[in-house]
mmCIF file of C-alpha atoms and ligand atoms in Angstrom:
data_model
loop_
_atom_site.group_PDB
_atom_site.id
_atom_site.type_symbol
_atom_site.label_atom_id
_atom_site.label_comp_id
_atom_site.label_asym_id
_atom_site.label_seq_id
_atom_site.Cartn_x
_atom_site.Cartn_y
_atom_site.Cartn_z
ATOM 1 C CA SER S 1 75.872 128.026 78.235
ATOM 2 C CA ALA S 2 76.971 129.716 81.441
ATOM 3 C CA PRO S 3 76.099 128.045 84.737
ATOM 4 C CA LEU S 4 73.211 129.538 86.681
ATOM 5 C CA LEU S 5 75.595 130.637 89.425
ATOM 6 C CA ALA S 6 79.371 130.778 89.339
ATOM 7 C CA VAL S 7 81.394 131.832 92.361
ATOM 8 C CA ARG S 8 85.005 132.633 91.479
ATOM 9 C CA ASP S 9 87.849 133.067 93.972
ATOM 10 C CA LEU S 10 85.456 134.565 96.469
ATOM 11 C CA GLU S 11 86.949 136.157 99.574
ATOM 12 C CA ARG S 12 85.185 137.770 102.468
ATOM 13 C CA HIS S 13 87.539 138.897 105.206
ATOM 14 C CA TYR S 14 86.473 140.742 108.347
ATOM 15 C CA PRO S 15 88.989 143.153 109.813
ATOM 16 C CA VAL S 16 89.912 142.625 113.459
ATOM 17 C CA THR S 17 90.461 146.074 114.969
ATOM 18 C CA GLU S 18 91.906 147.314 118.220
ATOM 19 C CA GLY S 19 91.728 150.499 120.245
ATOM 20 C CA LEU S 20 89.926 153.790 119.782
ATOM 21 C CA LEU S 21 91.431 154.316 116.363
ATOM 22 C CA GLN S 22 90.132 150.934 115.218
ATOM 23 C CA ARG S 23 93.574 149.963 114.011
ATOM 24 C CA GLU S 24 93.407 146.785 111.912
ATOM 25 C CA VAL S 25 95.393 144.098 113.720
ATOM 26 C CA GLY S 26 94.300 141.109 111.699
ATOM 27 C CA ARG S 27 91.656 139.631 109.452
ATOM 28 C CA ILE S 28 89.179 136.856 109.937
ATOM 29 C CA ARG S 29 89.345 134.945 106.677
ATOM 30 C CA ALA S 30 85.726 133.795 106.770
ATOM 31 C CA VAL S 31 85.728 132.962 103.059
ATOM 32 C CA ASP S 32 89.167 132.693 101.541
ATOM 33 C CA GLY S 33 89.276 131.873 97.844
ATOM 34 C CA VAL S 34 86.183 129.810 97.114
ATOM 35 C CA SER S 35 85.072 128.775 93.611
ATOM 36 C CA PHE S 36 82.091 126.648 92.616
ATOM 37 C CA THR S 37 79.143 126.581 90.259
ATOM 38 C CA VAL S 38 75.480 125.714 90.576
ATOM 39 C CA GLU S 39 73.943 124.472 87.355
ATOM 40 C CA ARG S 40 70.321 124.896 86.372
ATOM 41 C CA GLY S 41 68.115 122.330 88.113
ATOM 42 C CA GLU S 42 70.940 121.152 90.330
ATOM 43 C CA THR S 43 71.169 120.910 94.107
ATOM 44 C CA LEU S 44 74.665 121.619 95.395
ATOM 45 C CA GLY S 45 75.382 120.815 99.030
ATOM 46 C CA LEU S 46 77.796 123.104 100.855
ATOM 47 C CA VAL S 47 78.915 121.242 103.932
ATOM 48 C CA GLY S 48 81.342 121.966 106.749
ATOM 49 C CA GLU S 49 81.608 122.510 110.479
ATOM 50 C CA SER S 50 80.480 125.597 112.307
ATOM 51 C CA GLY S 51 82.612 128.609 111.399
ATOM 52 C CA SER S 52 83.833 127.219 108.074
ATOM 53 C CA GLY S 53 82.293 130.151 106.181
ATOM 54 C CA LYS S 54 79.100 128.640 104.734
ATOM 55 C CA SER S 55 76.718 131.418 105.782
ATOM 56 C CA THR S 56 79.190 134.109 104.797
ATOM 57 C CA THR S 57 79.371 132.526 101.333
ATOM 58 C CA ALA S 58 75.568 132.477 101.168
ATOM 59 C CA ARG S 59 75.186 136.056 102.335
ATOM 60 C CA THR S 60 77.774 137.253 99.846
ATOM 61 C CA ILE S 61 75.940 135.527 96.984
ATOM 62 C CA LEU S 62 72.716 137.247 98.065
ATOM 63 C CA GLY S 63 74.504 140.607 98.047
ATOM 64 C CA LEU S 64 74.083 140.988 101.822
ATOM 65 C CA GLU S 65 77.874 141.110 102.195
ATOM 66 C CA THR S 66 80.417 142.730 99.899
ATOM 67 C CA PRO S 67 83.216 140.430 98.740
ATOM 68 C CA THR S 68 86.737 141.397 99.776
ATOM 69 C CA ALA S 69 87.830 139.850 96.478
ATOM 70 C CA GLY S 70 86.466 137.568 93.800
ATOM 71 C CA LYS S 71 83.386 137.552 91.635
ATOM 72 C CA ILE S 72 79.907 136.144 91.512
ATOM 73 C CA PHE S 73 78.314 135.475 88.151
ATOM 74 C CA PHE S 74 74.629 134.815 87.568
ATOM 75 C CA GLU S 75 73.954 133.328 84.132
ATOM 76 C CA GLY S 76 77.395 134.559 83.166
ATOM 77 C CA ASN S 77 76.837 138.152 84.287
ATOM 78 C CA ASP S 78 78.978 139.674 87.011
ATOM 79 C CA ILE S 79 76.391 140.661 89.633
ATOM 80 C CA ASP S 80 78.466 143.754 90.413
ATOM 81 C CA ASP S 81 77.664 145.085 86.952
ATOM 82 C CA LEU S 82 73.900 144.660 87.267
ATOM 83 C CA SER S 83 71.693 147.701 87.624
ATOM 84 C CA GLY S 84 68.077 148.700 87.161
ATOM 85 C CA ALA S 85 65.762 145.958 85.954
ATOM 86 C CA ALA S 86 68.599 143.417 85.638
ATOM 87 C CA GLU S 87 69.583 143.973 89.270
ATOM 88 C CA ARG S 88 65.975 143.653 90.440
ATOM 89 C CA ALA S 89 65.612 140.481 88.381
ATOM 90 C CA PHE S 90 68.656 139.022 90.121
ATOM 91 C CA GLN S 91 67.235 139.993 93.515
ATOM 92 C CA ARG S 92 64.004 138.238 92.615
ATOM 93 C CA ARG S 93 65.568 135.154 91.082
ATOM 94 C CA VAL S 94 67.837 134.278 94.014
ATOM 95 C CA GLN S 95 66.027 133.754 97.313
ATOM 96 C CA LEU S 96 67.271 132.842 100.777
ATOM 97 C CA VAL S 97 65.759 130.437 103.282
ATOM 98 C CA VAL S 98 67.436 130.606 106.695
ATOM 99 C CA GLN S 99 67.583 128.280 109.661
ATOM 100 C CA ASP S 100 65.367 130.411 111.888
ATOM 101 C CA PRO S 101 62.077 131.201 110.131
ATOM 102 C CA ASP S 102 61.275 133.850 112.748
ATOM 103 C CA GLU S 103 63.852 136.028 110.995
ATOM 104 C CA ALA S 104 61.654 136.033 107.897
ATOM 105 C CA PHE S 105 58.433 137.033 109.662
ATOM 106 C CA ASN S 106 57.185 140.181 111.287
ATOM 107 C CA PRO S 107 55.145 139.021 114.308
ATOM 108 C CA ARG S 108 52.514 141.717 113.662
ATOM 109 C CA MET S 109 51.857 140.778 110.045
ATOM 110 C CA THR S 110 49.553 137.921 109.056
ATOM 111 C CA VAL S 111 51.495 135.205 107.320
ATOM 112 C CA GLY S 112 49.437 135.841 104.183
ATOM 113 C CA GLU S 113 50.672 139.426 104.118
ATOM 114 C CA ALA S 114 54.223 138.266 104.839
ATOM 115 C CA VAL S 115 54.266 135.686 102.069
ATOM 116 C CA ALA S 116 52.748 138.223 99.649
ATOM 117 C CA GLU S 117 55.197 140.984 100.570
ATOM 118 C CA PRO S 118 57.935 140.013 98.055
ATOM 119 C CA LEU S 119 55.325 140.126 95.275
ATOM 120 C CA ALA S 120 54.480 143.724 96.133
ATOM 121 C CA LEU S 121 58.177 144.593 96.432
ATOM 122 C CA HIS S 122 58.710 143.231 92.953
ATOM 123 C CA GLY S 123 55.961 145.273 91.415
ATOM 124 C CA MET S 124 52.756 143.247 91.611
ATOM 125 C CA ASP S 125 50.228 145.941 92.498
ATOM 126 C CA ASP S 126 47.064 143.878 92.228
ATOM 127 C CA ALA S 127 46.208 142.760 95.799
ATOM 128 C CA ASP S 128 43.634 140.188 94.664
ATOM 129 C CA ARG S 129 46.168 138.571 92.412
ATOM 130 C CA ARG S 130 48.728 138.530 95.223
ATOM 131 C CA ARG S 131 46.174 136.887 97.516
ATOM 132 C CA ALA S 132 45.315 134.233 94.932
ATOM 133 C CA ILE S 133 48.970 133.353 94.402
ATOM 134 C CA VAL S 134 49.610 133.148 98.144
ATOM 135 C CA THR S 135 46.623 130.894 98.898
ATOM 136 C CA ASP S 136 47.725 128.586 96.125
ATOM 137 C CA LEU S 137 51.249 128.479 97.420
ATOM 138 C CA LEU S 138 50.193 127.872 101.029
ATOM 139 C CA GLU S 139 48.397 124.740 99.879
ATOM 140 C CA ARG S 140 51.424 123.780 97.800
ATOM 141 C CA VAL S 141 53.630 123.816 100.923
ATOM 142 C CA GLY S 142 51.149 121.799 102.952
ATOM 143 C CA LEU S 143 49.185 124.516 104.765
ATOM 144 C CA ALA S 144 45.603 125.682 104.329
ATOM 145 C CA ALA S 145 44.366 128.744 102.446
ATOM 146 C CA ALA S 146 42.690 129.969 105.661
ATOM 147 C CA ASP S 147 46.087 129.986 107.405
ATOM 148 C CA SER S 148 46.909 133.206 105.583
ATOM 149 C CA GLU S 149 44.814 135.148 108.139
ATOM 150 C CA ARG S 150 46.818 133.839 111.098
ATOM 151 C CA TYR S 151 49.961 135.210 112.754
ATOM 152 C CA PRO S 152 53.429 133.627 112.883
ATOM 153 C CA HIS S 153 53.252 132.694 116.596
ATOM 154 C CA GLU S 154 50.252 130.464 115.870
ATOM 155 C CA PHE S 155 52.438 128.090 113.851
ATOM 156 C CA SER S 156 54.896 125.359 114.855
ATOM 157 C CA ASP S 157 58.555 125.657 113.853
ATOM 158 C CA GLY S 158 58.047 123.214 110.996
ATOM 159 C CA GLU S 159 55.009 125.137 109.725
ATOM 160 C CA LYS S 160 56.954 128.397 109.973
ATOM 161 C CA GLN S 161 59.700 126.872 107.863
ATOM 162 C CA ARG S 162 57.037 125.887 105.296
ATOM 163 C CA LEU S 163 55.869 129.500 105.316
ATOM 164 C CA ALA S 164 59.423 130.759 104.869
ATOM 165 C CA ILE S 165 59.808 128.444 101.893
ATOM 166 C CA ALA S 166 56.531 129.781 100.462
ATOM 167 C CA ARG S 167 57.755 133.339 100.941
ATOM 168 C CA ALA S 168 60.989 132.508 99.100
ATOM 169 C CA LEU S 169 59.130 130.752 96.283
ATOM 170 C CA VAL S 170 56.406 133.312 95.741
ATOM 171 C CA VAL S 171 58.473 135.395 93.309
ATOM 172 C CA ASP S 172 59.342 132.352 91.173
ATOM 173 C CA PRO S 173 63.098 132.205 91.849
ATOM 174 C CA ASP S 174 65.619 130.128 89.894
ATOM 175 C CA LEU S 175 67.941 129.579 92.837
ATOM 176 C CA LEU S 176 67.104 128.935 96.463
ATOM 177 C CA VAL S 177 69.951 129.412 98.891
ATOM 178 C CA ALA S 178 68.883 127.311 101.870
ATOM 179 C CA ASP S 179 71.149 127.979 104.873
ATOM 180 C CA GLU S 180 70.656 125.053 107.274
ATOM 181 C CA PRO S 181 66.888 125.136 106.700
ATOM 182 C CA THR S 182 66.263 122.087 108.876
ATOM 183 C CA SER S 183 68.982 122.360 111.530
ATOM 184 C CA ALA S 184 66.623 123.733 114.183
ATOM 185 C CA LEU S 185 63.982 121.039 113.643
ATOM 186 C CA ASP S 186 63.556 117.610 115.182
ATOM 187 C CA ALA S 187 64.251 114.600 112.972
ATOM 188 C CA ARG S 188 60.624 113.955 111.947
ATOM 189 C CA VAL S 189 59.927 117.565 110.970
ATOM 190 C CA GLU S 190 63.325 117.763 109.291
ATOM 191 C CA ALA S 191 62.384 114.830 107.072
ATOM 192 C CA GLU S 192 59.073 116.519 106.206
ATOM 193 C CA ILE S 193 60.773 119.770 105.211
ATOM 194 C CA LEU S 194 63.370 117.910 103.134
ATOM 195 C CA GLY S 195 60.504 116.096 101.414
ATOM 196 C CA LEU S 196 58.821 119.409 100.707
ATOM 197 C CA LEU S 197 62.020 120.905 99.269
ATOM 198 C CA ALA S 198 62.453 117.838 97.072
ATOM 199 C CA ASP S 199 58.868 118.203 95.764
ATOM 200 C CA ILE S 200 59.375 121.870 95.137
ATOM 201 C CA ARG S 201 62.615 121.566 93.239
ATOM 202 C CA GLU S 202 60.871 119.028 91.005
ATOM 203 C CA ALA S 203 57.697 121.066 90.500
ATOM 204 C CA TYR S 204 59.319 124.476 90.048
ATOM 205 C CA ASP S 205 62.601 123.357 88.500
ATOM 206 C CA VAL S 206 64.503 125.448 90.989
ATOM 207 C CA SER S 207 68.212 125.014 91.756
ATOM 208 C CA ILE S 208 69.231 124.816 95.390
ATOM 209 C CA LEU S 209 72.433 125.733 97.184
ATOM 210 C CA PHE S 210 71.847 123.595 100.236
ATOM 211 C CA ILE S 211 73.979 124.518 103.237
ATOM 212 C CA SER S 212 74.354 121.991 106.010
ATOM 213 C CA HIS S 213 76.786 120.746 108.607
ATOM 214 C CA ASN S 214 75.221 117.302 108.236
ATOM 215 C CA ILE S 215 76.936 115.283 105.555
ATOM 216 C CA ASP S 216 74.334 112.539 105.846
ATOM 217 C CA ILE S 217 71.520 114.883 104.812
ATOM 218 C CA VAL S 218 73.653 116.173 101.957
ATOM 219 C CA ARG S 219 74.101 112.561 100.862
ATOM 220 C CA ARG S 220 70.340 112.083 100.582
ATOM 221 C CA PHE S 221 69.474 115.451 99.123
ATOM 222 C CA CYS S 222 72.229 116.834 96.894
ATOM 223 C CA ASP S 223 73.497 116.066 93.374
ATOM 224 C CA ARG S 224 76.936 117.462 94.059
ATOM 225 C CA VAL S 225 78.725 118.441 97.208
ATOM 226 C CA ALA S 226 81.337 121.061 98.088
ATOM 227 C CA VAL S 227 83.163 120.511 101.364
ATOM 228 C CA MET S 228 84.262 123.662 103.161
ATOM 229 C CA TYR S 229 86.872 124.004 105.894
ATOM 230 C CA LEU S 230 88.180 127.223 107.470
ATOM 231 C CA GLY S 231 87.141 129.437 104.580
ATOM 232 C CA GLU S 232 88.306 127.109 101.823
ATOM 233 C CA LEU S 233 86.779 124.325 99.745
ATOM 234 C CA VAL S 234 88.739 121.143 100.247
ATOM 235 C CA GLU S 235 86.768 118.955 97.853
ATOM 236 C CA THR S 236 83.993 119.252 95.260
ATOM 237 C CA GLY S 237 82.288 116.620 93.147
ATOM 238 C CA PRO S 238 79.237 114.418 92.582
ATOM 239 C CA THR S 239 77.808 113.440 95.974
ATOM 240 C CA ASP S 240 78.171 109.695 95.416
ATOM 241 C CA ALA S 241 81.772 109.953 94.233
ATOM 242 C CA VAL S 242 82.883 112.267 97.024
ATOM 243 C CA LEU S 243 81.123 110.456 99.836
ATOM 244 C CA SER S 244 81.963 106.919 98.742
ATOM 245 C CA ALA S 245 85.620 107.732 98.139
ATOM 246 C CA PRO S 246 86.500 111.034 99.799
ATOM 247 C CA ALA S 247 89.718 112.483 98.432
ATOM 248 C CA HIS S 248 90.342 114.785 101.375
ATOM 249 C CA PRO S 249 90.912 113.572 104.952
ATOM 250 C CA TYR S 250 88.574 116.287 106.234
ATOM 251 C CA THR S 251 85.681 114.828 104.246
ATOM 252 C CA ARG S 252 86.510 111.461 105.812
ATOM 253 C CA LEU S 253 86.431 113.033 109.282
ATOM 254 C CA LEU S 254 82.984 114.507 108.582
ATOM 255 C CA LEU S 255 81.760 111.129 107.350
ATOM 256 C CA ASP S 256 83.137 109.347 110.415
ATOM 257 C CA SER S 257 81.404 111.822 112.710
ATOM 258 C CA VAL S 258 77.844 110.868 111.737
ATOM 259 C CA PRO S 259 76.138 107.631 112.794
ATOM 260 C CA SER S 260 76.149 105.073 110.018
ATOM 261 C CA LEU S 261 72.786 104.167 108.498
ATOM 262 C CA ASP S 262 74.148 100.773 107.525
ATOM 263 C CA PRO S 263 72.812 98.281 110.130
ATOM 264 C CA THR S 264 75.797 95.963 109.618
ATOM 265 C CA ASP S 265 78.181 98.752 110.528
ATOM 266 C CA ARG S 266 78.496 98.712 114.300
ATOM 267 C CA GLY S 267 81.205 101.325 114.538
ATOM 268 C CA LEU S 268 80.333 104.292 116.700
ATOM 269 C CA PRO S 269 80.646 107.725 115.165
ATOM 270 C CA GLU S 270 83.718 109.634 116.143
ATOM 271 C CA PRO S 271 82.627 112.973 117.561
ATOM 272 C CA LEU S 272 84.291 116.086 116.217
ATOM 273 C CA THR S 273 85.859 117.004 119.526
ATOM 274 C CA ASP S 274 89.044 118.801 118.575
ATOM 275 C CA THR S 275 88.653 122.492 117.948
ATOM 276 C CA VAL S 276 88.769 124.303 114.640
ATOM 277 C CA PRO S 277 91.749 126.701 114.385
ATOM 278 C CA ASP S 278 91.275 130.479 114.507
ATOM 279 C CA PRO S 279 90.179 131.789 111.095
ATOM 280 C CA ALA S 280 92.178 134.952 111.782
ATOM 281 C CA ASP S 281 95.347 132.860 111.930
ATOM 282 C CA PRO S 282 94.766 129.758 109.808
ATOM 283 C CA PRO S 283 97.439 127.024 109.632
ATOM 284 C CA THR S 284 99.874 127.232 106.757
ATOM 285 C CA GLY S 285 99.819 124.599 104.032
ATOM 286 C CA CYS S 286 96.702 122.489 104.181
ATOM 287 C CA ARG S 287 94.545 124.243 106.804
ATOM 288 C CA PHE S 288 93.368 120.883 108.059
ATOM 289 C CA HIS S 289 96.817 119.453 108.826
ATOM 290 C CA PRO S 290 96.803 120.100 112.611
ATOM 291 C CA ARG S 291 93.748 117.821 112.898
ATOM 292 C CA CYS S 292 94.612 115.437 110.107
ATOM 293 C CA ARG S 293 94.845 111.728 110.865
ATOM 294 C CA SER S 294 96.605 111.124 107.574
ATOM 295 C CA VAL S 295 99.634 113.304 108.143
ATOM 296 C CA ILE S 296 102.414 111.140 106.766
ATOM 297 C CA GLN S 297 106.048 111.427 107.693
ATOM 298 C CA PRO S 298 108.539 111.196 104.864
ATOM 299 C CA ASP S 299 110.904 108.195 104.781
ATOM 300 C CA GLY S 300 113.722 108.386 107.262
ATOM 301 C CA VAL S 301 111.890 110.775 109.610
ATOM 302 C CA ASP S 302 110.737 109.415 112.923
ATOM 303 C CA LEU S 303 109.206 112.101 115.092
ATOM 304 C CA PRO S 304 106.180 112.118 117.382
ATOM 305 C CA THR S 305 103.132 113.086 115.284
ATOM 306 C CA ASP S 306 102.685 116.484 116.941
ATOM 307 C CA THR S 307 106.295 117.377 116.381
ATOM 308 C CA TRP S 308 106.084 116.301 112.776
ATOM 309 C CA ARG S 309 102.978 118.413 112.310
ATOM 310 C CA ALA S 310 104.849 121.428 113.597
ATOM 311 C CA VAL S 311 107.751 120.675 111.282
ATOM 312 C CA ALA S 312 105.359 120.092 108.387
ATOM 313 C CA ALA S 313 103.562 123.364 109.030
ATOM 314 C CA PHE S 314 106.892 125.173 108.956
ATOM 315 C CA ARG S 315 108.028 123.295 105.871
ATOM 316 C CA PHE S 316 104.963 124.319 103.891
ATOM 317 C CA THR S 317 105.839 127.940 104.263
ATOM 318 C CA LEU S 318 109.170 127.159 102.595
ATOM 319 C CA ASP S 319 108.231 124.507 100.068
ATOM 320 C CA ALA S 320 104.615 124.378 99.027
ATOM 321 C CA GLU S 321 105.351 122.066 96.085
ATOM 322 C CA ALA S 322 106.548 118.921 97.778
ATOM 323 C CA LEU S 323 103.767 118.010 100.166
ATOM 324 C CA PRO S 324 103.583 114.469 101.516
ATOM 325 C CA ASP S 325 100.427 112.395 100.988
ATOM 326 C CA GLY S 326 97.421 113.586 102.923
ATOM 327 C CA LEU S 327 98.785 117.089 103.132
ATOM 328 C CA ASP S 328 97.967 118.263 99.641
ATOM 329 C CA ASP S 329 96.866 121.842 99.959
ATOM 330 C CA THR S 330 95.196 122.068 96.585
ATOM 331 C CA ALA S 331 91.517 121.256 96.744
ATOM 332 C CA ALA S 332 90.606 118.007 95.071
ATOM 333 C CA VAL S 333 88.056 118.909 92.421
ATOM 334 C CA ARG S 334 86.166 116.215 90.589
ATOM 335 C CA GLU S 335 83.585 117.880 88.411
HETATM 336 P P1 ATP Q 1 77.713 127.798 111.245
HETATM 337 O O1 ATP Q 1 77.679 126.341 110.879
HETATM 338 O O2 ATP Q 1 77.966 127.989 112.698
HETATM 339 O O3 ATP Q 1 76.521 128.547 110.749
HETATM 340 P P2 ATP Q 1 79.282 128.940 109.074
HETATM 341 O O4 ATP Q 1 80.019 127.898 108.305
HETATM 342 O O5 ATP Q 1 78.018 129.448 108.509
HETATM 343 O O6 ATP Q 1 79.050 128.403 110.551
HETATM 344 P P3 ATP Q 1 80.103 131.697 109.089
HETATM 345 O O7 ATP Q 1 78.938 132.157 109.867
HETATM 346 O O8 ATP Q 1 80.150 132.006 107.645
HETATM 347 O O9 ATP Q 1 80.317 130.129 109.295
HETATM 348 O O10 ATP Q 1 81.400 132.298 109.795
HETATM 349 C C1 ATP Q 1 82.713 132.089 109.296
HETATM 350 C C2 ATP Q 1 83.697 132.814 110.177
HETATM 351 O O11 ATP Q 1 83.529 134.220 110.013
HETATM 352 C C3 ATP Q 1 83.525 132.542 111.653
HETATM 353 O O12 ATP Q 1 84.803 132.512 112.240
HETATM 354 C C4 ATP Q 1 82.738 133.723 112.140
HETATM 355 O O13 ATP Q 1 82.996 133.984 113.488
HETATM 356 C C5 ATP Q 1 83.266 134.844 111.254
HETATM 357 N N1 ATP Q 1 82.271 135.910 110.999
HETATM 358 C C6 ATP Q 1 81.064 135.763 110.420
HETATM 359 N N2 ATP Q 1 80.421 136.942 110.321
HETATM 360 C C7 ATP Q 1 81.255 137.868 110.864
HETATM 361 C C8 ATP Q 1 81.186 139.287 111.065
HETATM 362 N N3 ATP Q 1 80.121 139.996 110.687
HETATM 363 N N4 ATP Q 1 82.235 139.895 111.659
HETATM 364 C C9 ATP Q 1 83.319 139.198 112.044
HETATM 365 N N5 ATP Q 1 83.464 137.866 111.883
HETATM 366 C C10 ATP Q 1 82.447 137.204 111.301
HETATM 367 MG MG1 MG Q 2 76.049 129.412 109.178
#
């Protein structure tokens, strides 16, 4: 049967305009040809540095952005073709949890009202029933029924994220898109929220698209991982396979940039210091090649690395077939 979610050749470009006439002078290729699936019951990690296009991908899936090109399928149906009840069902069945829970809450609404709001929006008119569902859910996410009378500012950041998760869950979704849901939290609270999400995916059988810049959290939390760089996926596959033997040098760089949890490994993480290229003018060939430590010179060539990179970048525009090792510009996909 069709996967729960299938993203096919998705592009979201933002025009760069100039002058009073808003003449288009370029395009930021925020998402530039991305394909992946999320199966029922699965957690897929989408990982990459800041600016790689993770949130834009998420927002496009939720219908908050219009794709420049490409398609999104939910249970095999093109979401563009949905209307009426089918469209509302899609809007109910895919829910977003963002990094900053304050975005999800109106400071003047009690959290009980806020968590119940999606129920009313999706047609549940019975206020008593809404209240009963919300109190239940508050306890499920580790808060108290009485908390529903309180206001958002009375809660800690971790508690607010629990409330945001409750608000996303209240309409019984099949897919949670969690965009860095723990990035703003300290390590202890982060672990608590990850524990809660793990409980919830078990109890409610919900799939999760888990967006993170932290490959170590993805390792602990996700069944499969998709690694994103400058608008493209460089590698997709089962988490263990990808992280124990990364096929793409960018994945290796991400792995080397987090502290090892292995106590016998004394190597210090290598910080990601070099800058990410401009997404309005991405490098030709493999977009990672200007930062790649595995750029390999062909036999008989002996140039300083930077010079070779420049040559290689030029070469790719002429001959995309014959790329040396480490410069493969086709994403390595191991499904
Ligand atoms: P982060 O880890 O910082 O959240 P991200 O991977 O979520 O990063 P996006 O927010 O998707 O990245 O941004 C991808 C690129 O698109 C960035 O270069 C960003 O500046 C650009 N971008 C995002 N939204 C817009 C917009 N509305 N208009 C113009 N450019 C945008
Ligand atoms: Mg983001």
